[in-house]
Coordinates of C-alpha atoms in Angstrom, one line a residue:
M29 CA -26.3 -6.8 13.3
T30 CA -22.6 -6.7 12.5
L31 CA -20.5 -3.8 13.8
Y32 CA -18.0 -2.5 11.3
I33 CA -15.0 -0.4 12.3
D34 CA -13.0 1.1 9.4
P35 CA -9.2 0.7 9.4
G36 CA -8.6 4.4 10.4
T37 CA -10.9 4.2 13.4
G38 CA -9.4 0.8 14.3
S39 CA -5.9 2.2 14.3
M40 CA -7.1 5.1 16.4
L41 CA -8.8 2.8 19.0
F42 CA -5.7 0.6 19.1
T43 CA -3.5 3.7 19.7
I44 CA -5.8 4.8 22.6
L45 CA -5.7 1.3 24.1
I46 CA -2.0 1.1 23.8
G47 CA -1.7 4.5 25.4
I48 CA -3.8 3.5 28.4
I49 CA -2.0 0.2 28.8
G50 CA 1.3 1.9 28.4
A51 CA 0.6 4.5 31.0
G52 CA -0.5 1.8 33.5
F53 CA 2.5 -0.4 32.7
Y54 CA 4.9 2.5 33.0
S55 CA 3.5 3.6 36.3
L56 CA 3.7 0.2 37.8
R57 CA 7.2 -0.3 36.4
M58 CA 8.4 3.0 37.9
L59 CA 6.9 2.1 41.3
W60 CA 8.7 -1.3 41.2
I61 CA 12.0 0.4 40.3
K62 CA 11.7 2.9 43.2
L63 CA 11.0 0.1 45.6
R64 CA 14.0 -1.8 44.4
F65 CA 16.1 1.3 44.7
K66 CA 15.1 1.8 48.3
I67 CA 15.6 -1.8 49.2
S68 CA 19.0 -1.9 47.6
G69 CA 20.2 1.2 49.3
G70 CA 20.3 3.2 46.1
K71 CA 22.5 0.8 44.1
I72 CA 20.0 -0.2 41.5
R73 CA 20.1 1.8 38.2
E74 CA 17.3 1.5 35.6
S75 CA 19.8 2.1 32.8
G76 CA 21.6 -1.1 33.6
E77 CA 18.4 -3.0 32.6
K78 CA 18.3 -1.5 29.1
I79 CA 19.3 -3.5 26.0
P80 CA 22.2 -1.7 24.5
F81 CA 21.3 -2.2 20.8
V82 CA 18.0 -3.4 19.2
I83 CA 17.4 -3.9 15.5
F84 CA 13.8 -4.1 14.5
S85 CA 12.8 -5.5 11.1
D86 CA 9.1 -5.6 10.1
D87 CA 9.8 -8.1 7.2
K88 CA 12.3 -10.8 6.4
R89 CA 13.2 -9.1 3.1
Y90 CA 15.1 -6.5 5.0
W91 CA 17.7 -9.0 6.4
P92 CA 20.1 -8.1 3.5
V93 CA 19.9 -4.5 4.8
F94 CA 20.8 -5.4 8.3
E95 CA 23.1 -8.4 7.9
P96 CA 26.2 -6.4 7.1
I97 CA 25.6 -4.3 10.2
C98 CA 25.0 -7.4 12.3
C99 CA 28.2 -8.9 10.9
E100 CA 30.2 -5.8 11.8
M101 CA 28.7 -5.6 15.3
N102 CA 29.5 -9.3 15.8
R103 CA 33.1 -8.7 14.6
R104 CA 33.5 -6.1 17.3
N105 CA 31.9 -8.4 20.0
R106 CA 28.9 -6.1 20.5
D107 CA 25.7 -7.8 21.5
V108 CA 22.5 -7.0 19.5
V109 CA 18.9 -8.1 20.0
Y110 CA 17.4 -8.5 16.5
M111 CA 13.6 -8.3 16.7
T112 CA 11.7 -9.4 13.6
A113 CA 8.0 -9.6 12.7
S114 CA 8.6 -12.5 10.3
E115 CA 8.6 -16.0 11.8
D116 CA 10.7 -17.2 8.9
D117 CA 13.2 -14.4 8.9
P118 CA 16.7 -15.6 7.9
A119 CA 18.1 -13.7 10.9
L120 CA 16.6 -16.4 13.1
E121 CA 19.0 -18.9 11.6
S122 CA 22.0 -16.7 11.5
A123 CA 25.2 -18.0 13.1
Y124 CA 26.5 -14.7 14.6
P125 CA 27.1 -15.4 18.3
H126 CA 26.6 -11.8 19.4
I127 CA 23.3 -11.4 17.5
K128 CA 20.2 -12.7 19.4
A129 CA 17.3 -12.9 16.9
E130 CA 13.7 -13.4 18.1
F131 CA 10.3 -13.4 16.5
I132 CA 8.1 -10.9 18.3
G133 CA 4.8 -11.5 16.5
K134 CA 3.2 -9.9 13.5
G135 CA 1.4 -6.6 13.1
N136 CA 0.0 -5.1 16.3
R137 CA 1.5 -7.8 18.4
A138 CA 5.0 -6.7 17.3
F139 CA 4.3 -3.1 17.9
A140 CA 2.8 -3.7 21.3
R141 CA 6.1 -5.4 22.2
L142 CA 8.1 -2.5 20.8
N143 CA 6.0 0.2 22.6
F144 CA 7.2 -1.2 26.0
L145 CA 10.8 -1.8 24.9
S146 CA 13.7 -0.9 27.2
A147 CA 16.8 -0.1 25.2
V148 CA 19.4 2.5 24.6
I149 CA 19.4 2.5 20.7
V150 CA 16.9 1.1 18.3
L151 CA 17.8 0.8 14.6
S152 CA 15.1 0.2 12.0
T153 CA 14.1 0.6 8.4
T154 CA 10.4 0.8 9.3
P155 CA 8.7 4.2 8.8
G156 CA 5.7 5.5 10.9
L157 CA 7.4 5.7 14.3
D158 CA 5.1 7.6 16.7
V159 CA 2.5 8.1 13.9
Y160 CA 0.4 4.9 13.8
Q161 CA 0.7 1.8 16.0
W162 CA 4.4 2.0 16.7
K163 CA 4.9 4.5 19.5
R164 CA 8.2 5.7 20.9
S165 CA 8.8 3.8 24.2
K166 CA 9.6 5.9 27.2
D167 CA 12.4 3.5 27.9
V168 CA 14.2 3.8 24.6
R169 CA 16.8 6.6 24.5
Y170 CA 17.4 6.9 20.8
Y171 CA 15.8 5.8 17.5
V172 CA 17.8 5.5 14.3
H173 CA 16.4 5.0 10.8
I174 CA 18.3 3.5 7.9
P175 CA 16.6 3.4 4.4
H176 CA 16.3 0.2 2.5
A177 CA 17.1 1.6 -0.9
A178 CA 19.4 4.1 -2.6
S179 CA 16.7 6.7 -3.5
E180 CA 14.3 9.2 -2.1
I181 CA 14.0 9.6 1.6
T182 CA 10.7 11.6 1.2
M183 CA 8.8 8.8 -0.5
Y184 CA 7.5 7.4 2.8
R185 CA 3.9 8.1 3.8
M186 CA 3.5 11.5 5.4
F187 CA 5.4 11.9 8.7
G188 CA 7.0 8.5 8.3
I189 CA 10.4 9.4 9.7
D190 CA 9.6 12.7 11.6
Y191 CA 10.0 11.2 15.0
Y192 CA 13.3 9.4 14.6
D193 CA 16.3 10.9 16.3
A194 CA 18.8 10.1 13.5
L195 CA 18.8 9.1 9.9
L196 CA 21.6 7.2 8.2
L197 CA 21.8 8.5 4.7
S198 CA 23.7 7.9 1.4
G199 CA 23.3 11.2 -0.5
E200 CA 23.4 14.9 0.0
Y201 CA 20.0 15.4 -1.7
Q202 CA 18.4 13.2 1.0
A203 CA 19.8 15.5 3.8
R204 CA 18.6 18.6 1.9
D205 CA 15.0 17.3 1.7
I206 CA 14.9 16.3 5.3
R207 CA 16.1 19.7 6.5
A208 CA 13.4 21.3 4.3
L209 CA 10.7 19.1 5.9
E210 CA 12.0 19.9 9.3
E211 CA 11.8 23.6 8.6
L212 CA 8.3 23.4 7.1
R213 CA 6.9 21.4 10.0
G214 CA 8.8 23.2 12.8
L215 CA 10.6 20.0 13.9
P216 CA 13.9 19.9 15.8
E217 CA 16.8 18.9 13.6
K218 CA 17.6 15.2 13.5
D219 CA 21.1 13.9 13.4
L220 CA 21.8 13.2 9.7
V221 CA 24.8 11.1 8.9
Q222 CA 26.1 10.0 5.6
V223 CA 27.2 6.4 6.0
G224 CA 26.7 4.9 2.5
I225 CA 24.7 1.8 1.7
P226 CA 25.9 -1.4 3.5
Y227 CA 23.7 -3.9 1.6
M228 CA 24.9 -2.5 -1.8
D229 CA 28.5 -2.8 -0.6
E230 CA 27.9 -6.5 0.1
M231 CA 26.3 -7.0 -3.2
S232 CA 29.3 -5.4 -4.9
K233 CA 31.7 -7.6 -3.0
K234 CA 29.7 -10.8 -3.9
L235 CA 29.5 -9.8 -7.5
E236 CA 33.2 -9.1 -7.7
R237 CA 33.9 -12.5 -6.1
L238 CA 31.5 -14.5 -8.4
G239 CA 32.0 -12.5 -11.6
P240 CA 29.4 -12.0 -14.3
A241 CA 26.7 -14.7 -15.0
P242 CA 27.6 -17.6 -17.3
E243 CA 26.8 -17.1 -21.0
H244 CA 23.0 -16.8 -21.5
P245 CA 20.5 -15.4 -24.0
R246 CA 19.8 -11.7 -23.7
T247 CA 17.6 -11.4 -20.7
V248 CA 15.1 -8.7 -19.6
L249 CA 14.1 -8.4 -16.0
L250 CA 10.6 -6.9 -15.5
A251 CA 10.5 -5.9 -11.8
P252 CA 7.4 -3.7 -11.1
S253 CA 6.6 -2.1 -7.8
W254 CA 3.0 -2.3 -6.5
G255 CA 0.1 0.1 -6.3
P256 CA -2.0 2.1 -8.8
S257 CA 1.0 3.7 -10.5
A258 CA 3.0 0.5 -10.9
I259 CA 3.6 -1.2 -14.2
F260 CA 1.0 -3.9 -14.0
S261 CA -1.7 -1.6 -12.7
V262 CA -1.1 0.8 -15.6
Y263 CA -0.3 -1.6 -18.5
G264 CA -1.7 -4.9 -17.4
G265 CA -0.6 -7.8 -19.6
K266 CA 0.1 -5.5 -22.6
I267 CA 3.7 -5.2 -21.5
L268 CA 4.1 -8.9 -21.4
D269 CA 2.6 -9.3 -24.9
V270 CA 5.2 -6.8 -26.2
L271 CA 8.1 -8.4 -24.4
L272 CA 7.2 -11.8 -25.8
K273 CA 7.6 -10.3 -29.3
T274 CA 11.3 -9.4 -28.6
N275 CA 14.2 -11.7 -29.0
C276 CA 14.9 -11.7 -25.2
H277 CA 14.4 -14.2 -22.4
I278 CA 12.0 -12.6 -19.8
I279 CA 12.1 -12.8 -16.1
V280 CA 9.1 -11.3 -14.2
R281 CA 9.7 -10.5 -10.5
P282 CA 6.7 -8.7 -8.9
H283 CA 7.2 -6.8 -5.7
P284 CA 6.5 -9.0 -2.7
Q285 CA 3.7 -6.8 -1.5
S286 CA 1.8 -7.4 -4.8
F287 CA 1.2 -11.0 -3.7
T288 CA -0.7 -9.6 -0.8
S289 CA -2.3 -6.3 -1.9
E290 CA -2.8 -7.3 -5.6
K291 CA -3.3 -11.0 -5.3
E292 CA -6.1 -11.4 -7.8
M293 CA -4.4 -9.3 -10.4
L294 CA -1.2 -11.3 -10.1
E295 CA -2.9 -14.6 -10.1
K296 CA -4.7 -13.7 -13.4
L297 CA -1.5 -12.5 -15.0
M298 CA 0.3 -15.7 -14.0
K299 CA -2.5 -17.8 -15.4
D300 CA -2.7 -15.8 -18.7
Y301 CA 1.1 -15.8 -19.1
P302 CA 2.3 -19.1 -17.6
A303 CA 6.0 -19.9 -17.2
S304 CA 7.7 -21.2 -20.3
E305 CA 11.1 -21.4 -22.0
R306 CA 10.7 -17.7 -22.8
L307 CA 9.2 -16.4 -19.6
E308 CA 9.8 -17.2 -15.9
W309 CA 8.2 -15.8 -12.7
N310 CA 10.7 -15.2 -9.9
R311 CA 10.0 -15.0 -6.2
D312 CA 13.5 -15.6 -4.7
I313 CA 13.9 -13.9 -1.3
D314 CA 17.4 -12.8 -2.3
N315 CA 17.4 -11.0 -5.7
F316 CA 21.2 -11.2 -6.2
E317 CA 21.2 -14.0 -8.8
V318 CA 18.3 -12.8 -10.8
L319 CA 19.9 -9.3 -11.1
R320 CA 23.2 -10.9 -12.0
R321 CA 21.8 -12.9 -15.0
S322 CA 19.7 -10.1 -16.4
D323 CA 21.1 -7.7 -19.0
I324 CA 18.5 -4.9 -18.7
L325 CA 15.8 -4.0 -16.2
I326 CA 12.3 -2.6 -16.8
S327 CA 10.8 -1.1 -13.7
D328 CA 8.9 2.0 -12.4
F329 CA 9.7 3.7 -9.1
S330 CA 11.1 0.7 -7.3
G331 CA 14.5 1.0 -5.5
V332 CA 15.7 -2.0 -7.4
I333 CA 16.5 0.4 -10.3
F334 CA 19.5 1.7 -8.3
D335 CA 20.6 -1.7 -7.2
F336 CA 20.7 -2.9 -10.8
S337 CA 22.3 0.2 -12.4
L338 CA 24.8 1.0 -9.7
V339 CA 25.9 -2.4 -8.4
Y340 CA 25.6 -4.4 -11.6
N341 CA 26.4 -1.4 -13.9
K342 CA 23.6 -2.2 -16.3
P343 CA 21.0 0.0 -18.0
V344 CA 17.3 0.3 -17.2
I345 CA 14.0 1.2 -18.9
Y346 CA 11.6 3.0 -16.6
T347 CA 8.0 4.0 -16.8
D348 CA 6.6 7.5 -16.2
P349 CA 7.7 8.6 -12.7
Q350 CA 4.9 11.4 -12.6
F351 CA 2.8 9.6 -10.0
D352 CA 0.7 11.1 -7.3
V353 CA 2.9 12.2 -4.4
S354 CA 0.0 13.6 -2.3
P355 CA 0.2 10.7 0.3
Y356 CA 4.0 11.1 0.7
D357 CA 6.4 13.5 2.5
A358 CA 7.6 14.6 -1.0
W359 CA 4.2 16.5 -1.4
W360 CA 5.4 19.2 1.0
L361 CA 8.5 20.0 -1.0
K362 CA 8.9 22.6 -3.7
T363 CA 11.9 20.9 -5.2
P364 CA 11.3 18.1 -7.7
L365 CA 12.1 14.5 -6.8
W366 CA 15.8 13.7 -7.3
T367 CA 14.7 10.4 -9.0
R368 CA 13.1 12.3 -11.8
S369 CA 16.4 13.9 -12.7
A370 CA 18.3 10.6 -12.2
L371 CA 16.2 8.2 -14.3
P372 CA 16.9 9.8 -17.7
R373 CA 20.6 9.4 -17.1
L374 CA 20.2 5.7 -16.4
G375 CA 18.1 4.7 -19.4
R376 CA 15.0 5.3 -21.6
Q377 CA 11.4 6.0 -20.6
L378 CA 8.7 3.5 -21.6
T379 CA 5.4 5.0 -22.6
N380 CA 2.2 3.8 -24.3
E381 CA 3.4 5.5 -27.4
N382 CA 6.8 3.8 -27.7
M383 CA 5.9 0.4 -26.2
E384 CA 5.6 -1.2 -29.6
H385 CA 9.2 -0.3 -30.2
L386 CA 10.5 -1.9 -27.0
Q387 CA 13.0 -4.0 -28.8
E388 CA 14.6 -0.8 -30.2
L389 CA 14.6 0.8 -26.7
I390 CA 16.4 -2.3 -25.3
D391 CA 19.0 -2.2 -28.1
T392 CA 19.7 1.5 -27.5
C393 CA 20.0 1.3 -23.8
L394 CA 22.5 -1.6 -24.1
T395 CA 24.7 0.1 -26.6
D396 CA 24.6 3.9 -26.1
P397 CA 27.6 5.0 -24.0
Q398 CA 25.7 8.0 -22.4
Y399 CA 24.0 5.6 -20.0
A400 CA 27.3 4.3 -18.7
E401 CA 28.4 7.9 -17.9
G402 CA 25.0 8.5 -16.3
R403 CA 25.4 5.6 -14.0
R404 CA 28.8 7.0 -12.9
S405 CA 27.3 10.4 -12.0
I406 CA 24.3 8.9 -10.2
K407 CA 26.6 6.7 -8.2
E408 CA 28.5 9.8 -7.0
E409 CA 25.2 11.5 -5.9
T410 CA 23.5 8.6 -4.1
W411 CA 26.2 6.2 -2.9
A412 CA 28.6 7.9 -0.5
H413 CA 31.5 6.0 1.1
V414 CA 31.4 3.0 -1.2
G415 CA 32.6 -0.1 0.6
E416 CA 32.5 1.5 4.0
G417 CA 28.8 1.4 4.8
A418 CA 28.6 -1.2 7.6
K419 CA 31.7 0.1 9.3
R420 CA 30.4 3.7 9.3
V421 CA 27.0 2.6 10.6
V422 CA 28.5 0.7 13.5
D423 CA 31.0 3.5 14.2
Y424 CA 28.1 5.8 14.6
L425 CA 26.0 3.5 16.7
L426 CA 28.9 2.8 19.1
N427 CA 29.8 6.5 19.4
Q428 CA 26.2 7.4 20.0
Y429 CA 25.9 4.7 22.6
E430 CA 28.9 6.1 24.5
K431 CA 27.4 9.6 24.4
L432 CA 24.1 8.5 25.7
T433 CA 25.5 6.4 28.5
S434 CA 28.5 8.4 29.6
A435 CA 26.4 11.1 31.3
E436 CA 24.8 8.5 33.6
T437 CA 26.1 8.7 37.1
A438 CA 28.2 5.8 38.2
P439 CA 26.6 3.8 41.1
S440 CA 27.6 5.0 44.5
D441 CA 29.2 2.7 47.1
E442 CA 27.5 4.6 49.8
K443 CA 23.9 4.2 50.8
T444 CA 21.7 6.9 49.5
E445 CA 19.6 8.5 52.2

């Protein structure tokens, strides 16, 4: 007889196990510290053993989010331990002398390491702190979250960022929604700081340095997200059939998670629509070049919409954003998603009814001046402090570190009785 444990129960059992192990580990650790304190005559301080700054990345694709911050910390000669759950994370090969990158295992192994971490500040883009497997360590003073896209802060799974101490934001609408959630849930106010978007700053600098892509045929980038509301789940291969009828070159760049969660569907699509002179499938880790050589983007609720429209200043075609918000923090709010008001200003909506006229939609988006004006207004709303993101993030981290450590009592030269 095979014993089956569903994922929810498994997560609960893992959490209980981690709690038991954590309590025992913490008790033994405190006992050891007290013994050292007595032996040393009161000169040993636990705070001196904490790592000043830790960055945690649950996937290698977030290195572009963190690299500008690492570069700025390195420029200021501040040491950072970069913990990653990807054994092929580009951070492991980075040349920044003050950034020590290490692979800490995947999944539960990584979270088990984080749950016993001793650090002053942890910066991460990973939601779910103190909700599922990742628990707040008793030996971490302060947890800081930075989003990985310029869009909704409430489109994480429920309670995804409730237990962070601070959020580094890029738009006022994000702060408004967080304050509303805190009030609804009776949570203490987090530190909300508008810092901008460091990775988009870097994309802009790189684009300015390299200039537009060399001359090429009109190119459409199809970049769906993943899940039941995403383009391929809703339209299947129909959208590729229609795109192949246009006069455009087509690049298809599925969300990385699709290759895991929707593997069979993608494999069938790639078999039915193989690469050709008209169509290519793209899986580059860095999306800079594929965005640069595309003239228009077709997507759904992916954050790449804002990268493409705001950094590259190009129009988009988007699918119906009326998807089910019940699993997400946004479900709690009475105000509509900001994205729903933003998308019509960036381009045209694609529906089953107008899909056969996709060529006309493409032509309109590329020529109508209203979308250029829309991009300007959206940039003002969701990209604060353009060009200053990494500097402002590091300024905040260093200032917060000083606040957290300045209250600690300096070690006494006299023996404590």
